[in-house]
Amino acid sequence: MSKTILITGGAGFIGSHVVRLFVNKYPDYKIVNLDKLTYAGNLENLRDIENKDNYIFEKGDIVDEGYVNDLFAKYNFDGVIHLAAESHVDRSITNPMEFIMTNVVGTVNLLNVAKDAWKGNEDGKLFYHVSTDEVYGSLGDTGLFLETTSYDPQSPYSSSKASSDHFVRAYGNTYGIPFVISNCSNNYGPSQFPEKLLPLFINNIRNGKALPVYGDGKFTRDWLYVVDHAIAIDKIYHEGRNGETYNIGGFNEWTNIDLIKLLCKQMDIALGNEARTAEKLITYVKDRPGHDKRYAIDANKLKNELGWEPSLQFEEGLMKTIAWYLANEKWMDSINSGDYQKYYEQQYS
Ligand code: NAD
Ligand code: TYD
């Protein structure tokens, strides 16, 4: 059945993989990508599908009520997959207000417009909110985040995402908007902006620059290949139950320092360098304020209910990721100029 779906933040890292999957897999759907093209949005990420008949790009801000209203009137959306956000913890520490505007006000704005547009005609509609495992806070050495784990966000980023999750549930409960939420662990893969750990370190190794490891490096994250996240979003969008939350994770925990050492090893091989060349760049730096110790997801609800599992082993995913960045040096080099350099100097000087 044909549908018109609004995907927000589709020019970003995860959004571009979701847009690509939907545009290619569902030729009968019309996919509208709404993106403000902040520093993190890049239309280069979508060059391969930009001329497809079922794809439309709209540049705009989810915070702008009039604009979002007009967009709903223009396209009569059946569904929204909402990924647009400010997404980097370190930036949220220096500029929390930007996160409140986009992640909280922007989400509530979208919900308001969807509520009014769908009023009395909610059947077959869906507001899919893409969120993060960081809303659950930080784990100790044991335990996993379940869908029932209480929210306990610790950073301005995770607080803004937690707030947006609450508003989505409140709009479902109060106004009857059909919704689903997923909370995913750390993603990695092609076209991630080089402020997040893996692309930043790949870029630095490529340029022989120091690898800034925060604190003692013993912080743990659960890593998932971005295409597997996009596949999970597709499954949940089509088969998830109204009003439910699904955790998405890689069943794949690594301490930062072990992950970085594996990355260094694979980068030496990919670049044809002597063993242990990249490891020499590791530099321990001041810790991130309020740094969450450990995230780990129990994704068994998604596995048992919808039959989703990560498709890639981590070593294989990491090798594919490195190969992509090395084959797309122009993509990286275009980012490495201007504003990125300013950010880098501020963050790491
Ligand atoms: P990203 O920063 O790469 O992309 C965000 C996109 O949103 C960009 O294209 C940007 O231009 C756009 N955007 C920002 N503000 C906007 C606004 N006001 N109006 C319209 N567009 C705007 O982020 P990402 O890593 O792809 O994350 C996407 C979503 O997934 C976010 O909601 C994030 O919280 C969530 N998430 C990310 C991860 C991860 O590891 N990256 C893990 C779990 C969940
Ligand atoms: P990041 O990619 O920013 O994701 P998140 O904070 O959302 O998990 O960071 C992943 C981990 O890597 C986190 O524990 C912080 C650490 N880190 C560093 O040690 N150095 C860095 O330069 C960056 C960006 C992150």
PDB file of C-alpha atoms in Angstrom, residues 107-288:
ATOM      1  CA  THR A 107       9.636  17.425  18.778  1.00  0.00           C
ATOM      2  CA  VAL A 108       6.638  19.004  20.529  1.00  0.00           C
ATOM      3  CA  ASN A 109       6.082  21.212  17.485  1.00  0.00           C
ATOM      4  CA  LEU A 110       5.979  18.150  15.206  1.00  0.00           C
ATOM      5  CA  LEU A 111       3.623  16.393  17.634  1.00  0.00           C
ATOM      6  CA  ASN A 112       1.261  19.399  17.726  1.00  0.00           C
ATOM      7  CA  VAL A 113       1.084  19.642  13.972  1.00  0.00           C
ATOM      8  CA  ALA A 114       0.618  15.846  13.561  1.00  0.00           C
ATOM      9  CA  LYS A 115      -2.109  15.873  16.242  1.00  0.00           C
ATOM     10  CA  ASP A 116      -4.084  18.568  14.421  1.00  0.00           C
ATOM     11  CA  ALA A 117      -3.498  17.132  10.952  1.00  0.00           C
ATOM     12  CA  TRP A 118      -4.551  13.601  11.967  1.00  0.00           C
ATOM     13  CA  LYS A 119      -7.398  14.529  14.343  1.00  0.00           C
ATOM     14  CA  GLY A 120     -10.361  12.131  13.942  1.00  0.00           C
ATOM     15  CA  ASN A 121      -8.456  10.239  11.269  1.00  0.00           C
ATOM     16  CA  GLU A 122      -5.721   8.539  13.302  1.00  0.00           C
ATOM     17  CA  ASP A 123      -6.197   5.066  11.775  1.00  0.00           C
ATOM     18  CA  GLY A 124      -3.104   3.992   9.832  1.00  0.00           C
ATOM     19  CA  LYS A 125      -1.090   6.987  11.035  1.00  0.00           C
ATOM     20  CA  LEU A 126       2.129   6.653  13.061  1.00  0.00           C
ATOM     21  CA  PHE A 127       4.533   8.985  14.833  1.00  0.00           C
ATOM     22  CA  TYR A 128       7.815   7.051  15.199  1.00  0.00           C
ATOM     23  CA  HIS A 129      10.232   8.751  17.579  1.00  0.00           C
ATOM     24  CA  VAL A 130      13.874   7.681  17.308  1.00  0.00           C
ATOM     25  CA  SER A 131      15.633   7.954  20.655  1.00  0.00           C
ATOM     26  CA  THR A 132      18.705   6.816  22.520  1.00  0.00           C
ATOM     27  CA  ASP A 133      19.666   4.416  25.321  1.00  0.00           C
ATOM     28  CA  GLU A 134      21.278   7.409  27.074  1.00  0.00           C
ATOM     29  CA  VAL A 135      17.856   8.373  28.515  1.00  0.00           C
ATOM     30  CA  TYR A 136      18.271   5.472  30.989  1.00  0.00           C
ATOM     31  CA  GLY A 137      21.407   7.021  32.506  1.00  0.00           C
ATOM     32  CA  SER A 138      24.556   5.151  33.404  1.00  0.00           C
ATOM     33  CA  LEU A 139      24.984   1.480  34.422  1.00  0.00           C
ATOM     34  CA  GLY A 140      27.452   0.035  36.916  1.00  0.00           C
ATOM     35  CA  ASP A 141      29.568  -2.997  36.024  1.00  0.00           C
ATOM     36  CA  THR A 142      26.548  -5.272  35.577  1.00  0.00           C
ATOM     37  CA  GLY A 143      22.959  -5.132  34.322  1.00  0.00           C
ATOM     38  CA  LEU A 144      21.321  -4.079  31.071  1.00  0.00           C
ATOM     39  CA  PHE A 145      18.820  -1.394  30.056  1.00  0.00           C
ATOM     40  CA  LEU A 146      15.313  -2.816  29.595  1.00  0.00           C
ATOM     41  CA  GLU A 147      12.324  -0.980  28.130  1.00  0.00           C
ATOM     42  CA  THR A 148      11.022  -0.778  31.721  1.00  0.00           C
ATOM     43  CA  THR A 149      14.207   0.765  33.175  1.00  0.00           C
ATOM     44  CA  SER A 150      13.453   4.135  34.796  1.00  0.00           C
ATOM     45  CA  TYR A 151      14.695   7.218  33.000  1.00  0.00           C
ATOM     46  CA  ASP A 152      17.731   8.804  34.645  1.00  0.00           C
ATOM     47  CA  PRO A 153      19.423  11.035  32.044  1.00  0.00           C
ATOM     48  CA  GLN A 154      22.727  12.583  33.073  1.00  0.00           C
ATOM     49  CA  SER A 155      23.805  14.934  30.260  1.00  0.00           C
ATOM     50  CA  PRO A 156      22.025  17.896  28.659  1.00  0.00           C
ATOM     51  CA  TYR A 157      21.774  15.763  25.462  1.00  0.00           C
ATOM     52  CA  SER A 158      20.198  12.752  27.161  1.00  0.00           C
ATOM     53  CA  SER A 159      17.924  15.006  29.256  1.00  0.00           C
ATOM     54  CA  SER A 160      16.607  16.670  26.116  1.00  0.00           C
ATOM     55  CA  LYS A 161      16.010  13.277  24.460  1.00  0.00           C
ATOM     56  CA  ALA A 162      14.318  11.946  27.628  1.00  0.00           C
ATOM     57  CA  SER A 163      12.062  14.986  27.666  1.00  0.00           C
ATOM     58  CA  SER A 164      11.111  14.438  24.023  1.00  0.00           C
ATOM     59  CA  ASP A 165      10.326  10.751  24.724  1.00  0.00           C
ATOM     60  CA  HIS A 166       7.999  11.837  27.568  1.00  0.00           C
ATOM     61  CA  PHE A 167       6.200  14.294  25.295  1.00  0.00           C
ATOM     62  CA  VAL A 168       5.653  11.618  22.635  1.00  0.00           C
ATOM     63  CA  ARG A 169       4.079   9.301  25.242  1.00  0.00           C
ATOM     64  CA  ALA A 170       2.041  12.205  26.652  1.00  0.00           C
ATOM     65  CA  TYR A 171       0.642  13.029  23.201  1.00  0.00           C
ATOM     66  CA  GLY A 172      -0.231   9.362  22.665  1.00  0.00           C
ATOM     67  CA  ASN A 173      -1.933   9.140  26.045  1.00  0.00           C
ATOM     68  CA  THR A 174      -3.680  12.516  25.961  1.00  0.00           C
ATOM     69  CA  TYR A 175      -4.568  13.017  22.306  1.00  0.00           C
ATOM     70  CA  GLY A 176      -4.494   9.473  20.967  1.00  0.00           C
ATOM     71  CA  ILE A 177      -1.656   9.976  18.484  1.00  0.00           C
ATOM     72  CA  PRO A 178      -0.482   6.500  17.377  1.00  0.00           C
ATOM     73  CA  PHE A 179       3.201   6.322  18.295  1.00  0.00           C
ATOM     74  CA  VAL A 180       6.172   4.082  18.792  1.00  0.00           C
ATOM     75  CA  ILE A 181       9.564   4.870  20.355  1.00  0.00           C
ATOM     76  CA  SER A 182      12.879   3.088  19.958  1.00  0.00           C
ATOM     77  CA  ASN A 183      15.935   3.613  22.149  1.00  0.00           C
ATOM     78  CA  CYS A 184      19.154   2.576  20.463  1.00  0.00           C
ATOM     79  CA  SER A 185      22.740   2.126  21.593  1.00  0.00           C
ATOM     80  CA  ASN A 186      25.818   3.760  19.981  1.00  0.00           C
ATOM     81  CA  ASN A 187      25.829   3.537  16.191  1.00  0.00           C
ATOM     82  CA  TYR A 188      28.866   3.356  13.936  1.00  0.00           C
ATOM     83  CA  GLY A 189      29.325   3.139  10.173  1.00  0.00           C
ATOM     84  CA  PRO A 190      29.641   5.219   7.003  1.00  0.00           C
ATOM     85  CA  SER A 191      28.914   8.972   6.976  1.00  0.00           C
ATOM     86  CA  GLN A 192      29.027   9.690  10.701  1.00  0.00           C
ATOM     87  CA  PHE A 193      30.228  13.201  11.491  1.00  0.00           C
ATOM     88  CA  PRO A 194      33.831  13.105  12.792  1.00  0.00           C
ATOM     89  CA  GLU A 195      33.009  14.484  16.238  1.00  0.00           C
ATOM     90  CA  LYS A 196      31.846  11.062  17.494  1.00  0.00           C
ATOM     91  CA  LEU A 197      34.480   8.613  18.684  1.00  0.00           C
ATOM     92  CA  LEU A 198      35.015   6.291  15.719  1.00  0.00           C
ATOM     93  CA  PRO A 199      35.056   8.688  12.734  1.00  0.00           C
ATOM     94  CA  LEU A 200      37.053  11.217  14.786  1.00  0.00           C
ATOM     95  CA  PHE A 201      39.713   8.632  15.560  1.00  0.00           C
ATOM     96  CA  ILE A 202      39.768   7.251  11.983  1.00  0.00           C
ATOM     97  CA  ASN A 203      40.262  10.804  10.724  1.00  0.00           C
ATOM     98  CA  ASN A 204      43.013  11.512  13.251  1.00  0.00           C
ATOM     99  CA  ILE A 205      44.891   8.292  12.504  1.00  0.00           C
ATOM    100  CA  ARG A 206      44.697   9.129   8.801  1.00  0.00           C
ATOM    101  CA  ASN A 207      46.280  12.512   9.577  1.00  0.00           C
ATOM    102  CA  GLY A 208      48.783  11.272  12.196  1.00  0.00           C
ATOM    103  CA  LYS A 209      47.049  13.311  14.942  1.00  0.00           C
ATOM    104  CA  ALA A 210      46.718  12.436  18.648  1.00  0.00           C
ATOM    105  CA  LEU A 211      43.800  10.187  19.700  1.00  0.00           C
ATOM    106  CA  PRO A 212      42.199  11.967  22.708  1.00  0.00           C
ATOM    107  CA  VAL A 213      40.938   9.249  25.087  1.00  0.00           C
ATOM    108  CA  TYR A 214      38.737  10.751  27.812  1.00  0.00           C
ATOM    109  CA  GLY A 215      39.622   9.867  31.429  1.00  0.00           C
ATOM    110  CA  ASP A 216      40.947   6.330  31.957  1.00  0.00           C
ATOM    111  CA  GLY A 217      39.298   4.997  28.770  1.00  0.00           C
ATOM    112  CA  LYS A 218      37.385   2.368  30.761  1.00  0.00           C
ATOM    113  CA  PHE A 219      33.940   3.630  29.775  1.00  0.00           C
ATOM    114  CA  THR A 220      31.744   1.048  28.084  1.00  0.00           C
ATOM    115  CA  ARG A 221      29.430   1.414  25.089  1.00  0.00           C
ATOM    116  CA  ASP A 222      27.319  -1.113  23.149  1.00  0.00           C
ATOM    117  CA  TRP A 223      28.001  -0.666  19.414  1.00  0.00           C
ATOM    118  CA  LEU A 224      25.616  -1.302  16.518  1.00  0.00           C
ATOM    119  CA  TYR A 225      26.247  -0.994  12.776  1.00  0.00           C
ATOM    120  CA  VAL A 226      24.086   1.852  11.467  1.00  0.00           C
ATOM    121  CA  VAL A 227      22.457  -0.181   8.668  1.00  0.00           C
ATOM    122  CA  ASP A 228      21.241  -2.671  11.290  1.00  0.00           C
ATOM    123  CA  HIS A 229      19.631   0.258  13.126  1.00  0.00           C
ATOM    124  CA  ALA A 230      17.903   1.336   9.898  1.00  0.00           C
ATOM    125  CA  ILE A 231      16.629  -2.237   9.374  1.00  0.00           C
ATOM    126  CA  ALA A 232      15.282  -2.272  12.949  1.00  0.00           C
ATOM    127  CA  ILE A 233      13.503   1.057  12.341  1.00  0.00           C
ATOM    128  CA  ASP A 234      11.876  -0.373   9.194  1.00  0.00           C
ATOM    129  CA  LYS A 235      10.668  -3.432  11.128  1.00  0.00           C
ATOM    130  CA  ILE A 236       9.349  -1.395  14.046  1.00  0.00           C
ATOM    131  CA  TYR A 237       7.656   1.134  11.757  1.00  0.00           C
ATOM    132  CA  HIS A 238       5.736  -1.628   9.969  1.00  0.00           C
ATOM    133  CA  GLU A 239       5.290  -4.286  12.669  1.00  0.00           C
ATOM    134  CA  GLY A 240       5.750  -2.557  16.040  1.00  0.00           C
ATOM    135  CA  ARG A 241       2.775  -2.268  18.373  1.00  0.00           C
ATOM    136  CA  ASN A 242       1.133   1.117  18.952  1.00  0.00           C
ATOM    137  CA  GLY A 243       2.321   2.819  22.143  1.00  0.00           C
ATOM    138  CA  GLU A 244       5.287   0.482  22.651  1.00  0.00           C
ATOM    139  CA  THR A 245       8.960   1.116  23.247  1.00  0.00           C
ATOM    140  CA  TYR A 246      11.637  -1.082  21.679  1.00  0.00           C
ATOM    141  CA  ASN A 247      15.275  -1.121  22.755  1.00  0.00           C
ATOM    142  CA  ILE A 248      17.769  -1.623  19.921  1.00  0.00           C
ATOM    143  CA  GLY A 249      21.331  -2.729  20.634  1.00  0.00           C
ATOM    144  CA  GLY A 250      24.249  -4.655  19.247  1.00  0.00           C
ATOM    145  CA  PHE A 251      24.724  -7.235  22.046  1.00  0.00           C
ATOM    146  CA  ASN A 252      28.252  -5.858  21.664  1.00  0.00           C
ATOM    147  CA  GLU A 253      29.907  -4.114  24.640  1.00  0.00           C
ATOM    148  CA  TRP A 254      33.393  -2.623  24.439  1.00  0.00           C
ATOM    149  CA  THR A 255      35.404  -0.443  26.769  1.00  0.00           C
ATOM    150  CA  ASN A 256      36.606   2.607  24.851  1.00  0.00           C
ATOM    151  CA  ILE A 257      40.264   1.674  25.210  1.00  0.00           C
ATOM    152  CA  ASP A 258      39.776  -1.902  23.917  1.00  0.00           C
ATOM    153  CA  LEU A 259      37.735  -0.572  21.023  1.00  0.00           C
ATOM    154  CA  ILE A 260      40.374   2.054  20.215  1.00  0.00           C
ATOM    155  CA  LYS A 261      43.142  -0.565  20.262  1.00  0.00           C
ATOM    156  CA  LEU A 262      41.159  -2.757  17.851  1.00  0.00           C
ATOM    157  CA  LEU A 263      40.569   0.268  15.624  1.00  0.00           C
ATOM    158  CA  CYS A 264      44.303   1.102  15.674  1.00  0.00           C
ATOM    159  CA  LYS A 265      45.165  -2.474  14.673  1.00  0.00           C
ATOM    160  CA  GLN A 266      42.697  -2.481  11.789  1.00  0.00           C
ATOM    161  CA  MET A 267      43.784   1.009  10.634  1.00  0.00           C
ATOM    162  CA  ASP A 268      47.450  -0.091  10.520  1.00  0.00           C
ATOM    163  CA  ILE A 269      46.433  -2.990   8.260  1.00  0.00           C
ATOM    164  CA  ALA A 270      44.184  -0.811   6.072  1.00  0.00           C
ATOM    165  CA  LEU A 271      46.875   1.869   5.648  1.00  0.00           C
ATOM    166  CA  GLY A 272      49.681  -0.660   5.157  1.00  0.00           C
ATOM    167  CA  ASN A 273      51.528   0.664   8.213  1.00  0.00           C
ATOM    168  CA  GLU A 274      53.770  -1.272  10.585  1.00  0.00           C
ATOM    169  CA  ALA A 275      51.926  -2.942  13.506  1.00  0.00           C
ATOM    170  CA  ARG A 276      51.393  -0.591  16.515  1.00  0.00           C
ATOM    171  CA  THR A 277      51.892   2.623  14.505  1.00  0.00           C
ATOM    172  CA  ALA A 278      48.422   4.040  15.263  1.00  0.00           C
ATOM    173  CA  GLU A 279      48.479   2.957  18.933  1.00  0.00           C
ATOM    174  CA  LYS A 280      51.344   5.398  19.538  1.00  0.00           C
ATOM    175  CA  LEU A 281      48.870   8.239  18.900  1.00  0.00           C
ATOM    176  CA  ILE A 282      46.744   7.332  21.961  1.00  0.00           C
ATOM    177  CA  THR A 283      46.741  10.276  24.387  1.00  0.00           C
ATOM    178  CA  TYR A 284      44.786  10.316  27.636  1.00  0.00           C
ATOM    179  CA  VAL A 285      43.040  13.685  28.119  1.00  0.00           C
ATOM    180  CA  LYS A 286      40.786  15.337  30.706  1.00  0.00           C
ATOM    181  CA  ASP A 287      37.538  13.425  31.210  1.00  0.00           C
ATOM    182  CA  ARG A 288      34.169  14.603  29.873  1.00  0.00           C
TER     183      ARG A 288
END
